[in-house]
Tab-separated table of C-alpha atoms in Angstrom:
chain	number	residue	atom	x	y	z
G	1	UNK	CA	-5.654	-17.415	-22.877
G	2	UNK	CA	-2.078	-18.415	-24.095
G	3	UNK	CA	-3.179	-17.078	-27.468
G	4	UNK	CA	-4.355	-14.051	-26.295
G	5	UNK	CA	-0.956	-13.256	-24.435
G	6	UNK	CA	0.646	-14.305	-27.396
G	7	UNK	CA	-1.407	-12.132	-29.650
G	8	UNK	CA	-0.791	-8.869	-27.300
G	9	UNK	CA	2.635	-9.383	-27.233
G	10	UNK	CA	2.964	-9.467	-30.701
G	11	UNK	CA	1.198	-5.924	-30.686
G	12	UNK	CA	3.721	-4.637	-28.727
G	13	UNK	CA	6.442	-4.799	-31.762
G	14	UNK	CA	4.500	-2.281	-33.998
G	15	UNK	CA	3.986	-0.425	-30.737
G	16	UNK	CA	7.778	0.254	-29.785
G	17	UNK	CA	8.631	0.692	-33.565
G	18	UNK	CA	6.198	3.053	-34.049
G	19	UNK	CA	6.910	4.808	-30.511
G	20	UNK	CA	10.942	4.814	-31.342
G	21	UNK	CA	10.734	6.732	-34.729
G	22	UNK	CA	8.437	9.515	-32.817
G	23	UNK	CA	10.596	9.745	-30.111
G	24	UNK	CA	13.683	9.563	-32.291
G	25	UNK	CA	12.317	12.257	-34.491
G	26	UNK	CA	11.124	14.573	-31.131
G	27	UNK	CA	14.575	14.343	-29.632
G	28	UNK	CA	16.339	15.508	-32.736
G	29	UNK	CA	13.710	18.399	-33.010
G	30	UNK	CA	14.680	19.336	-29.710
G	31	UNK	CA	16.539	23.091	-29.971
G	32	UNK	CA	20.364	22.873	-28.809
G	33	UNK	CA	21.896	19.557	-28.482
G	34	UNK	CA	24.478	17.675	-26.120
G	35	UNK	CA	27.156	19.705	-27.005
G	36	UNK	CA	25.327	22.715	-25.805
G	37	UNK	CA	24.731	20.815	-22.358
G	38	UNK	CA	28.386	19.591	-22.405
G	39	UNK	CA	30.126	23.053	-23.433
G	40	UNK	CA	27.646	25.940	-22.385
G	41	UNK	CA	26.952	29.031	-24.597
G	42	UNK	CA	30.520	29.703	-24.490
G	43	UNK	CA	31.752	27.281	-26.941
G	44	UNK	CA	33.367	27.348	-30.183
G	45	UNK	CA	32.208	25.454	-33.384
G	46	UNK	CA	34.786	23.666	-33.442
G	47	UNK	CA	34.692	22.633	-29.940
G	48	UNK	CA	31.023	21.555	-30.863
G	49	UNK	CA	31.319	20.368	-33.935
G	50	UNK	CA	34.111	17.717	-32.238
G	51	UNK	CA	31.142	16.519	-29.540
G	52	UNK	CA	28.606	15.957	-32.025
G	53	UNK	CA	31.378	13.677	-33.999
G	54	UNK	CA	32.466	11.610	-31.156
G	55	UNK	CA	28.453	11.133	-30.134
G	56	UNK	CA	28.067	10.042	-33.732
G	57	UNK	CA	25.654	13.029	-34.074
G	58	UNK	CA	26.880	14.094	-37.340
G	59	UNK	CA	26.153	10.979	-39.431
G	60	UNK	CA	22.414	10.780	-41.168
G	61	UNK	CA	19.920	10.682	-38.988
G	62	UNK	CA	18.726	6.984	-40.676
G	63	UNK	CA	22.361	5.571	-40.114
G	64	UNK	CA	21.626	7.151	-36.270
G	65	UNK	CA	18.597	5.427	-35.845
G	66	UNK	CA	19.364	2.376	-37.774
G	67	UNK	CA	22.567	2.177	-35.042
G	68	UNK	CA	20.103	2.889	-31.879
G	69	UNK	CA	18.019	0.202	-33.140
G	70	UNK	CA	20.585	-2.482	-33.168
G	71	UNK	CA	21.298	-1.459	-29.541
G	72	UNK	CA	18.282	-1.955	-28.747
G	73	UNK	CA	17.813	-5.128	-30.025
G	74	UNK	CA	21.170	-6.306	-28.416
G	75	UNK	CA	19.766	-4.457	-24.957
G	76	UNK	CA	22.406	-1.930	-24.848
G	77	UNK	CA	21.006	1.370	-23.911
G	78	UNK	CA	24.502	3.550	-24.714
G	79	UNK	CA	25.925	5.458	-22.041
G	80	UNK	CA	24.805	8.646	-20.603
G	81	UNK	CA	25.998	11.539	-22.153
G	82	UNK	CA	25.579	13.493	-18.488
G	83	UNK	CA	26.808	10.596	-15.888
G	84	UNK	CA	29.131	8.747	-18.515
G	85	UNK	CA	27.000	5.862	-16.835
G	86	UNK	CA	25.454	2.754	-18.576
G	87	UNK	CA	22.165	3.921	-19.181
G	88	UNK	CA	20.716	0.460	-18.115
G	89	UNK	CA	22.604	0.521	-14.735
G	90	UNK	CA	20.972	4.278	-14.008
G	91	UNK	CA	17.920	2.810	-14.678
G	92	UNK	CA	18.286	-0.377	-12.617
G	93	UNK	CA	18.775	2.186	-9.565
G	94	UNK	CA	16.500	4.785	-10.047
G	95	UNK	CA	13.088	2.617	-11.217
G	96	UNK	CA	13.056	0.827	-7.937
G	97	UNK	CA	12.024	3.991	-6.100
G	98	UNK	CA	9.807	4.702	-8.848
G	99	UNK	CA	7.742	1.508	-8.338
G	100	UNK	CA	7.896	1.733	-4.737
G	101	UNK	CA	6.388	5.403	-4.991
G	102	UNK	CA	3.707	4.443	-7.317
G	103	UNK	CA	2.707	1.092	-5.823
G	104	UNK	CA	2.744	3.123	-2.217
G	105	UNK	CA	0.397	6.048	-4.235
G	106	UNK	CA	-2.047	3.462	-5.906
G	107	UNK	CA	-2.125	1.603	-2.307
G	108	UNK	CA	-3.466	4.522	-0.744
G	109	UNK	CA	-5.795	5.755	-3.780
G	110	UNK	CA	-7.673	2.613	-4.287
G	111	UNK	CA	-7.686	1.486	-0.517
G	112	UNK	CA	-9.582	5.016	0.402
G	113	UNK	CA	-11.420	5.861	-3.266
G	114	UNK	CA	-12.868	2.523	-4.423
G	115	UNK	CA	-14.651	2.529	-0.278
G	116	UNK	CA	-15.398	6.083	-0.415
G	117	UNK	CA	-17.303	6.206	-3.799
G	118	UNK	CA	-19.301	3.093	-3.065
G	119	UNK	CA	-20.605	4.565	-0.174
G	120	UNK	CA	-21.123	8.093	-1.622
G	121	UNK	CA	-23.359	6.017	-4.427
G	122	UNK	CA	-25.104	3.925	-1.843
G	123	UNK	CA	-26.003	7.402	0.618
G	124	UNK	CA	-26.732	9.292	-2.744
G	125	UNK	CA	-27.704	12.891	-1.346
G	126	UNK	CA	-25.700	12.687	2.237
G	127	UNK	CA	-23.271	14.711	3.841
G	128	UNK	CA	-20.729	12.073	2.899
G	129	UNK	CA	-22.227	11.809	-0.933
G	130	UNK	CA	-21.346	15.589	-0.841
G	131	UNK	CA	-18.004	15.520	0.622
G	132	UNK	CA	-16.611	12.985	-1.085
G	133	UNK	CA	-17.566	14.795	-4.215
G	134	UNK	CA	-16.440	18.016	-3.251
G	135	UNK	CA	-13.452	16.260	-1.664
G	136	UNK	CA	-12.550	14.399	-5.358
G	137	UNK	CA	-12.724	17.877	-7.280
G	138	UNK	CA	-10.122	19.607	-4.633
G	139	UNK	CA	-7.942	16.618	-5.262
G	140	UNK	CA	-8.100	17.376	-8.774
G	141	UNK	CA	-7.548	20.552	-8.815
G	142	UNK	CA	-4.627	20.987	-6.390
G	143	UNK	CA	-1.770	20.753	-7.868
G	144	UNK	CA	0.591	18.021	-6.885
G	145	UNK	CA	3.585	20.037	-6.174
G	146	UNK	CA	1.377	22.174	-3.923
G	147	UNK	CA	0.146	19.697	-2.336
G	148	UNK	CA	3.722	18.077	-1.771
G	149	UNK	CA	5.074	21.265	-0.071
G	150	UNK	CA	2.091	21.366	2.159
G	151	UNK	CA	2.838	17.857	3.575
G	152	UNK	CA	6.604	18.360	4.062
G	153	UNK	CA	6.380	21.741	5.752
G	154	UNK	CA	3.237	20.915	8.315
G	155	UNK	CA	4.305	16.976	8.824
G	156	UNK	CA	8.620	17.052	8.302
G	157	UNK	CA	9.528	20.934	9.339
G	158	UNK	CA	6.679	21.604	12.087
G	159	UNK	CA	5.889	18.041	13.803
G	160	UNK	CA	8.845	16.542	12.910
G	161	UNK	CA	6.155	13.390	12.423
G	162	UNK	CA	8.075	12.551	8.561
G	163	UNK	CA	11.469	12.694	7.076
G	164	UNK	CA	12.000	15.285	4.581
G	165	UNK	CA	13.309	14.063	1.839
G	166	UNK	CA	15.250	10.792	0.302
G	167	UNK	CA	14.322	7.131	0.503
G	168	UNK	CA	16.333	5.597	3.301
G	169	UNK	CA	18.435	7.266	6.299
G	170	UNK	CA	21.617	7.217	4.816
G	171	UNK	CA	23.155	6.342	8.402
G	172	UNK	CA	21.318	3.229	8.563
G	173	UNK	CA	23.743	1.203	6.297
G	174	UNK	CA	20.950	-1.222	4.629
G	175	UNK	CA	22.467	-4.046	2.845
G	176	UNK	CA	21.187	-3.197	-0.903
G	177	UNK	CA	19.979	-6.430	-3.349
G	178	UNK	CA	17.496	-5.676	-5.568
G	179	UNK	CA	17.515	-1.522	-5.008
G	180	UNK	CA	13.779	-1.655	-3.485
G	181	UNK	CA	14.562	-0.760	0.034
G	182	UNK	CA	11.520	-1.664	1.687
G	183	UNK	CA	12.104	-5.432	-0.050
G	184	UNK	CA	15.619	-5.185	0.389
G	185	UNK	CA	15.106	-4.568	4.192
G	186	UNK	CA	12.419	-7.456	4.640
G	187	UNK	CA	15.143	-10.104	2.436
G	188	UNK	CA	17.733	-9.543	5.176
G	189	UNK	CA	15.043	-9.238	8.233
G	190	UNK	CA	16.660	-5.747	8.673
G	191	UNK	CA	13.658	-4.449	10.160
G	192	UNK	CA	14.678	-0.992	11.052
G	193	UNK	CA	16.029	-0.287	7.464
G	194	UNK	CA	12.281	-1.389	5.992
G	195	UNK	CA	10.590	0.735	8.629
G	196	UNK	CA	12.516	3.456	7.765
G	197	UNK	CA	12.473	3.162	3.829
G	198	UNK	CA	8.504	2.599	4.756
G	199	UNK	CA	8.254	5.805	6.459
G	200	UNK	CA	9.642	7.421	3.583
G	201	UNK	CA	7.153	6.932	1.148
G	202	UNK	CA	3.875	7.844	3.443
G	203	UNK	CA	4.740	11.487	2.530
G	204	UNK	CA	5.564	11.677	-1.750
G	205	UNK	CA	2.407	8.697	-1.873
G	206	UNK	CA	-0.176	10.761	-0.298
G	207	UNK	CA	1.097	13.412	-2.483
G	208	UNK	CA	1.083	11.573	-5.160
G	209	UNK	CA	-2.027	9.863	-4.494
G	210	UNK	CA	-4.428	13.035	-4.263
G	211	UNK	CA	-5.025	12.930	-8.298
G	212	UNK	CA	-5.560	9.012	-8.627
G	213	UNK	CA	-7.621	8.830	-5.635
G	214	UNK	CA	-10.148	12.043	-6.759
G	215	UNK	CA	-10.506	10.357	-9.884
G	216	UNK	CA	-11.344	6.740	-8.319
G	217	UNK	CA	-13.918	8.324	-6.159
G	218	UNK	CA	-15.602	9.453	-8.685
G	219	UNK	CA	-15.385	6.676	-11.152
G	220	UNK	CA	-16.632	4.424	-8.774
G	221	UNK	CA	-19.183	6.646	-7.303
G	222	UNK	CA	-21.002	6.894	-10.834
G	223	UNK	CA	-20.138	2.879	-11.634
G	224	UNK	CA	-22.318	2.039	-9.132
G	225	UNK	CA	-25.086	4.394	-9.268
G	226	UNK	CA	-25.081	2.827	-12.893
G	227	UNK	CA	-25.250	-0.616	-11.361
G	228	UNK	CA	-27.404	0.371	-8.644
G	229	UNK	CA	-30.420	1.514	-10.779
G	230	UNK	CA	-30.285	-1.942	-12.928
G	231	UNK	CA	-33.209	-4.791	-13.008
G	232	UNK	CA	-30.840	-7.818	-11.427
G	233	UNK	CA	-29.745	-5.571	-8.570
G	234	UNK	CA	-33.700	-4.877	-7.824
G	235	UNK	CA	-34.352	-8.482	-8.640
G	236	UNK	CA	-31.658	-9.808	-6.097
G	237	UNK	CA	-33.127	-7.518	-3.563
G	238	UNK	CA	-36.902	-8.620	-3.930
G	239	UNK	CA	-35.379	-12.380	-3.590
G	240	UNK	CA	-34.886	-11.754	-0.147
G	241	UNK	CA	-30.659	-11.732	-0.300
G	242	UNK	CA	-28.432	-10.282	2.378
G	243	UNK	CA	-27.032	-6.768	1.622
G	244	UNK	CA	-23.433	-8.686	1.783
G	245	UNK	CA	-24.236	-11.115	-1.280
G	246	UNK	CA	-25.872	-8.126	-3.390
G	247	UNK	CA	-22.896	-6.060	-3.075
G	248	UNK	CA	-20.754	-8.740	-3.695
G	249	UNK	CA	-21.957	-10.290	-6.544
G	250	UNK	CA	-23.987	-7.734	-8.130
G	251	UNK	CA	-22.791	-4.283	-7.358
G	252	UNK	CA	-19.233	-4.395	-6.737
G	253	UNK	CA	-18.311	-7.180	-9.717
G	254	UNK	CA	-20.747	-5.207	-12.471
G	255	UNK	CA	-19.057	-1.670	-11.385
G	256	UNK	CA	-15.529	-2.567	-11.388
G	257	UNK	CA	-14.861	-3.281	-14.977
G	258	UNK	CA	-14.169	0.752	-15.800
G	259	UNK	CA	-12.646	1.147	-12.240
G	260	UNK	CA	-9.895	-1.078	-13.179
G	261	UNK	CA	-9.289	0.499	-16.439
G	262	UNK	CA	-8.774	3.714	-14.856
G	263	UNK	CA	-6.678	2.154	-12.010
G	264	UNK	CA	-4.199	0.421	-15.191
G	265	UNK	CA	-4.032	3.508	-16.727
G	266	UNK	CA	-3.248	5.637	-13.640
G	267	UNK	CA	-0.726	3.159	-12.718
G	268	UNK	CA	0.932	3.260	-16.001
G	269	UNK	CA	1.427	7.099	-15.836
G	270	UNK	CA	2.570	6.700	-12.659
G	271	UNK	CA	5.375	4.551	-13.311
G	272	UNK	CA	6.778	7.235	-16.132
G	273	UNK	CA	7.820	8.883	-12.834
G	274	UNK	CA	6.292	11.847	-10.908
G	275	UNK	CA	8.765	14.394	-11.567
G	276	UNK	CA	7.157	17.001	-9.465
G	277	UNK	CA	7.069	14.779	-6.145
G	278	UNK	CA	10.494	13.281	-6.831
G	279	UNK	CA	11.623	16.892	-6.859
G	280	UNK	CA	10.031	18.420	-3.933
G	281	UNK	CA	11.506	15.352	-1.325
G	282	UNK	CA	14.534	14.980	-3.056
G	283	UNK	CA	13.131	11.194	-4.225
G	284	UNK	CA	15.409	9.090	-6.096
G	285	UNK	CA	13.573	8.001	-9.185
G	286	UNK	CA	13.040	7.841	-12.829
G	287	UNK	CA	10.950	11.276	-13.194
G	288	UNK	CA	13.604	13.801	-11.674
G	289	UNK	CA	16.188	12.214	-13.679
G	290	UNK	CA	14.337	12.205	-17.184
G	291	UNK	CA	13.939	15.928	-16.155
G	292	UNK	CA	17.495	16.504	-15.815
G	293	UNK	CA	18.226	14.323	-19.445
G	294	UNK	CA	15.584	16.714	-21.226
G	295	UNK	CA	17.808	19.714	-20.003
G	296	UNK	CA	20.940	18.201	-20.802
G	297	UNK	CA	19.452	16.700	-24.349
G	298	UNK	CA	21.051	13.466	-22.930
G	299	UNK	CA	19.785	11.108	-25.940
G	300	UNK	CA	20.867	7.819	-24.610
G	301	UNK	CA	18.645	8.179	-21.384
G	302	UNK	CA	15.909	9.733	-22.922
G	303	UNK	CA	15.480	7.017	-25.752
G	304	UNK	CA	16.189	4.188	-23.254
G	305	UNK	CA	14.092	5.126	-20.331
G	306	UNK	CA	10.995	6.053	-22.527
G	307	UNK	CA	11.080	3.065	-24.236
G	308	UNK	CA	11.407	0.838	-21.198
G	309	UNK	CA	8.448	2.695	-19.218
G	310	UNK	CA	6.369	1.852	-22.561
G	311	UNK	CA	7.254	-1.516	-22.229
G	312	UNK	CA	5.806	-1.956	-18.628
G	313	UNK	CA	2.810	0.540	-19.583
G	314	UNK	CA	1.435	-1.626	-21.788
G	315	UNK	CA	2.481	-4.884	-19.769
G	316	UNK	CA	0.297	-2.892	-16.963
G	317	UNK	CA	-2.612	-2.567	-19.293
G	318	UNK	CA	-2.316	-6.219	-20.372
G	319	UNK	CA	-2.860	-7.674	-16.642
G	320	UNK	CA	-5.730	-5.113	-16.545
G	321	UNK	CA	-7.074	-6.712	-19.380
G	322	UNK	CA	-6.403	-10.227	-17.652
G	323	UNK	CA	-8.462	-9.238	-14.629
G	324	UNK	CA	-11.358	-8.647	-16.753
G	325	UNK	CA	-12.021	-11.915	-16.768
G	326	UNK	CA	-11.414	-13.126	-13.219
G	327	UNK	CA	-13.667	-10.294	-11.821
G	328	UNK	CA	-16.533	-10.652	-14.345
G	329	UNK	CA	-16.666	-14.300	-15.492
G	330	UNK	CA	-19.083	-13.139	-18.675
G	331	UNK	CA	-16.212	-10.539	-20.231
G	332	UNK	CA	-13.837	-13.967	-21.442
G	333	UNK	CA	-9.964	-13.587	-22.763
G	334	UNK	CA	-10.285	-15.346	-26.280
């Protein structure tokens, strides 16, 4: 096991070298540049010419990313070209409510899909078979910012049932300590202020949810129809075992190998922020913002914020493979 961590670490240099140059060579493809954020179509060359010196723009573009590199090493992301803010300290406030989103989405998703699509496998032909499938193709077909409006006009402007946008009620006046407000209110037994940051993210995560949970459904609808027509499944059931035990250790343990793939996976593109969602309720995270740096060809973000969310995708997609081997004792970590 310890080799195996140490092995996919290891991977993970090549990874983020490889990832840096492409991303270094897409920014710098990018048409415009800062200056044309910074000074509009209005100014001179010599106006722009001045930006791009004092943003080191004009050196070679080796000596550029030979310079970001060493940064990086040392962990200093720059400073943003837009907000004249360390890049790590926008980050450290913006990817809290990016984790909260996602972990509130993939709550909801797997919670309702991995249920639903083992019993639209085990009533193959039913009214439920049917509308779960039917169900899993709209949410897959709606679009999420659709979807999002949908929710905030019936539930937030009609019922008045959810808040409209934001993370927290700014009158509450929640002590802050780690930026995730629904920890942050459960740390200082501020109960309201957790409730509140809580009832924030039912809206943006079943928005956000609709795509991951139509694609659950269905991966774990046709999982288990695999697992369902196999000889130990019929053997188990000629032995006389309870319907509990079969599912358990036969069904459920065989079929969820490619359902947690697809969870890691979803949950890694989740955490690269939901732009879309962010925007509609006015959500502070990591996707809106990215947005607004791709606009503003703010470099510093860009490179510092992609390369961190690569970091935790594939530190997502490592404890997927790690759970491999605790739900299916024959697949072993070596």
């Amino acid at each position: 096991m310890i080799r195996f961590i140490v092995r996919r670490l290891l991977q993970l240099i090549p990874t983020l070298f490889g990832l840096s140059i492409l991303l270094f060579i897409w920014l710098r493809r990018l048409p415009g540049g800062p200056e044309t954020a910074i000074l509009g179509e209005r100014g001179t060359a010599e106006m722009r010419a001045q930006i791009r010196a004092n943003l080191g723009l004009d050196e070679p573009i080796l000596v550029q990313y030979g310079r970001f590199m060493q940064r990086m090493l040392k962990l200093d992301l720059g400073t943003s070209i837009s907000t004249k803010r360390e890049v790590t300290t926008e980050f450290l406030e913006r990817f809290p409510g990016t984790v909260e989103l996602t972990v509130t989405a993939m709550i909801i998703a797997i919670g309702v899909g991995i249920p639903l699509g083992y019993l639209a496998a085990r009533k193959r032909g039913s009214l439920l078979d049917s509308l779960s499938v039917g169900g899993s193709l709209i949410g897959i077909c709606v679009p999420v910012f659709f979807l999002a409006y949908v929710l905030k006009a019936v539930f937030s402007e009609n019922l008045h049932l959810f808040p409209s946008s934001g993370r927290q009620d700014p009158t509450i006046g929640a002590t802050r300590i780690t930026n995730f407000f629904v920890l942050d209110g459960l740390m200082t037994r501020e109960w309201d202020a957790a409730l509140d940051a809580l009832w924030h993210l039912i809206l943006p995560g079943i928005a956000l949810a609709s795509i991951p949970l139509a694609i659950i459904v269905r991966i774990t609808r046709a999982s288990v129809l695999e697992v369902l027509s196999e000889d130990y499944v019929r053997t188990a059931q000629s032995k006389g075992l309870t319907e509990r035990t079969i599912r358990s250790r036969h069904i459920l343990r065989n079929a969820m190998l490619p359902i947690v793939t697809v969870i890691g996976l979803l949950t890694g593109g989740l955490l690269s922020g939901a732009v879309l969602t962010e925007t509609v309720f006015a959500f502070s995270g990591i996707g809106a913002f990215l947005y607004e740096a791709i606009s503003n060809r703010d470099y510093p973000v860009l490179m510092g914020f992609i390369m961190i969310i690569a970091i935790f995708y594939v530190l997502v997609n490592l404890l997927v493979d790690f759970s491999y081997s605790l739900i299916d004792p024959r697949v072993r970590v070596r």
